[in-house]
Amino acid sequence: MTDTPINVNQNSEIDAQTTPEIPDILPVLPLINTVVVPMAVAPIVVGQERSVKLVDEVMRTNRLVALVAQRHPEARPAGPDDIYRVGTAAIIHRLLRLPDGTLQLVVQGLKRIRILDFLQTEPFLVARIETSPEQVISGVTELEALRRTLGELFSKLVPLTEDIPNELAAAGENISDPRLFAYLVAAMTPMETPLRQEILELDAVENKLQRLIEIVQQELAVRELQQQIASDAQEKISKSQREYILREQLKSIQRELGEENAEQAEIQELRNQLEAAQLPEEARKEAFRELSRLERLPAISPEYGMIRTYLDWMVSLPWNTTTGEAIDLGYAHQVLDEDHYDLEKIKDRILEYLAVKKLKSERAAVLEEQSSVQEKAPEEAPASQKPPETVLEEIRREPILCFVGPPGVGKTSLGQSIARAMGRKFVRISLGGVSDEAEIRGHRRTYIGALPGRLIQALRRAETADPVFMLDEVDKLGRSFQGDPAAALLEVLDPAQNHTFVDTYLGVPFDLSRVLFICTANTVETIPSPLLDRMEILSLSGYTELEKLHIARRYLLPKQLRANGLKPEELAITDAALQRIIREYTREAGVRSLEREIGAVVRKVARQIAEGKVTATTVEAEQLPDYLRRPRFLDEVVERIDRPGIATGLAWTPAGGDVLFVEATMMPGRAEQLVLTGMLGDVMRESAQAALSYVRSNAEKLGIDPKVFMGKVVHVHVPAGATPKDGPSAGVTMVTAIASVASGRLVRNDVAMTGEITLRGKVLPVGGIREKVLAAYRAGIKTVILPQRNEPDLEDVPEEVRHQLQFVPVSAAEEVLATALTAANLDAS
């Protein structure tokens, strides 16, 4: 049932002598967001099926019904617990059936009633009720004072409220009965249903009047404040219009007198700045078009500020400002060697890049000279020769370098070194977590607070059009309903397109071809293919212990000494201590954790010196627990492989290589099945299925009793169960673990392996060989089993690591088991 707001017709009062007798039992009609008070006439729309039945039943009898407001308006249909206990006995004066089946009633409240208990709930509510007359507990004088106070407030409220007819103020003055006047005000004053119900439930007439005075006073204050706000706004609008007319007149007078105001002086200054900015032709036209619009707008217009901000951006951008110096390859080589240890392949590629750029810039100067000559004498140029402008455009295109590697290997610092070697400014923005395309392309300038994209903002801060621009963490770009930032980067990182990059805010092309873009990522797996295709990938793998030792000695320790206020002669850390930090306190591909641990040692020494305990000290390897507490990493390979069914595998992660263990066991079961645990991905699960199928189908060939699998459940688990794992490279490790538990033979402690397995037992090549070998070296592994087709990848492994490890290239699973499993059976021993 839905109800309409109460509309009281005060002229149709029922005299007390003509009020029908209220029976003790009445049907109850729940009202939603409506309270009908005694003597009020209200229209009600009835739509619920049971309410229609109630009205039909009542119309056949005495037309009397109990109208009670719902405590919970959302209840459909309302039960006894969903309605209030105080309501109004009312009579139905008029009924109209609408075409949609609903009923439109006109009811008039008679007396206040109270529900004692409910006699039935179906097909509609019927309750035992009692009339609840209002009480008068004060004197006549106090009651009259309350009535007059409420009358004065109500008279002030009526003109401020559109829903109340003005005649009601005069009608209210003619009502002498305080109870009837209270119900009139309660019915007509805008208020929430709970407040109107509260007025109905108050027993004393004095309390009703006092509560109504509070409610009407509050409503009156709100209405007066609204009226004041509207009046002030109208005055401001009128004032603004008057000021606009006066300003226009003042401008005309100043033009006649040859004078300028502050706004005109500001516009003239903008004009001079635009002339001096040497904007490209298209940008110049757009800027002066907006400037002419600005001249016609009043300063108070919101659009005036938007255009003013836009022109400020156009003036402040480095359209033709460059800072690049002539490239000195010898100096560049020196800078790269000073800033980074090893990374010879990366340095060679960077030097090749700089050498090509040096030659291209020299050739470009010659072509520009030829272009100017042809402009003077175009008939002398050969017809088959490309125009110098086209060749010049090809020369200016530069490849986009992308450094990919685990955290802490020096990707960002390489970009800084390139900028220093080229004499350019270095700009870096982080794209990790960016999910709004407008962050790259900018916002439409019609929006309040609109800005250009991050690229244009960074170029404005750099104040040059040819900085070294590093786009950090491109593999962590997001995507949302606001667009795809990776798609927006396609134009930026395409050398054939970025010379006409259009930022949405600027609306004109900006030449990004002179910017040297460098990207960084931890992995190429999450970079979209179209974006990856526009970049040249340079992989930076993890460092060896020897490389970390040199980096710590040359770069990290001096940096931490400076950062913590120590002189070089005040602290010395031995090579043995640094090696122990590398082995027992850090286990990573990069050197960030190593730098933090060295910083912790330096800070503790700095405190000792500040307290006067020492003047200089040397930290030995055996003293490290005093500075860094107990070691965090131990050589756990030998300790963990102490029973059959455990094999050591090698994995690649975005943070570098890692060592993982594959555990297998067998137990009796009702049905033969394979159970896999450890948060394994689909590819890794399929590798486990293939591994088990291979071992079972070749059991006799591998020296395993074929009956050992009968009636057994094979459970394969990869520890670190909270870490997701996927990929095919653990196939040979799973074969080894299953064969070990089936034969009872231990897997060698010093062997780790990687490779994809097939149902025929073939070992297929995998990726990340360098990272996996370095992880095996860090974990103390002596022998690495890898696919034979990955043997050429060992050239990427540092020479000192290759000399420390034994590599066993294999092409079949039998070769893996021959190397990995011990000869002795556990039961035989």
CSV table of C-alpha atoms in Angstrom, one decimal, residues 1-3 28-35 48 50-51 67-86 125 193-194 197:
chain,number,residue,atom,x,y,z
A,1,MET,CA,0.0,0.0,0.0
A,2,THR,CA,1.3,3.5,-0.9
A,3,ASP,CA,0.0,6.7,0.8
A,28,VAL,CA,-6.1,-2.0,11.3
A,29,LEU,CA,-4.9,-0.3,8.1
A,30,PRO,CA,-1.1,0.3,8.3
A,31,LEU,CA,0.1,3.6,6.8
A,32,ILE,CA,3.5,4.1,5.2
A,33,ASN,CA,5.2,7.5,6.0
A,34,THR,CA,1.8,8.9,7.0
A,35,VAL,CA,0.2,9.8,10.3
A,48,GLN,CA,-1.9,-4.0,-1.3
A,50,ARG,CA,-5.0,-7.4,1.9
A,51,SER,CA,-5.6,-3.7,2.4
A,67,LEU,CA,-5.2,4.1,10.9
A,68,VAL,CA,-1.8,3.3,12.4
A,69,ALA,CA,1.6,4.4,11.0
A,70,GLN,CA,4.2,1.7,10.2
A,71,ARG,CA,7.3,1.7,12.4
A,72,HIS,CA,9.2,-0.1,9.6
A,73,PRO,CA,8.1,1.4,6.2
A,74,GLU,CA,9.9,-1.3,4.2
A,75,ALA,CA,7.8,-4.1,5.7
A,76,ARG,CA,5.5,-5.6,3.0
A,77,PRO,CA,3.0,-6.6,4.3
A,78,ALA,CA,3.3,-5.1,7.8
A,79,GLY,CA,2.9,-7.4,10.8
A,80,PRO,CA,2.0,-6.5,14.4
A,81,ASP,CA,5.7,-5.8,15.2
A,82,ASP,CA,6.0,-3.4,12.3
A,83,ILE,CA,3.5,-0.8,13.4
A,84,TYR,CA,3.1,1.6,16.2
A,85,ARG,CA,0.6,1.0,19.1
A,86,VAL,CA,-1.1,4.5,19.0
A,125,LEU,CA,-5.0,-7.1,10.7
A,193,THR,CA,6.7,10.7,10.3
A,194,PRO,CA,8.4,9.8,13.7
A,197,GLN,CA,3.8,10.1,15.6
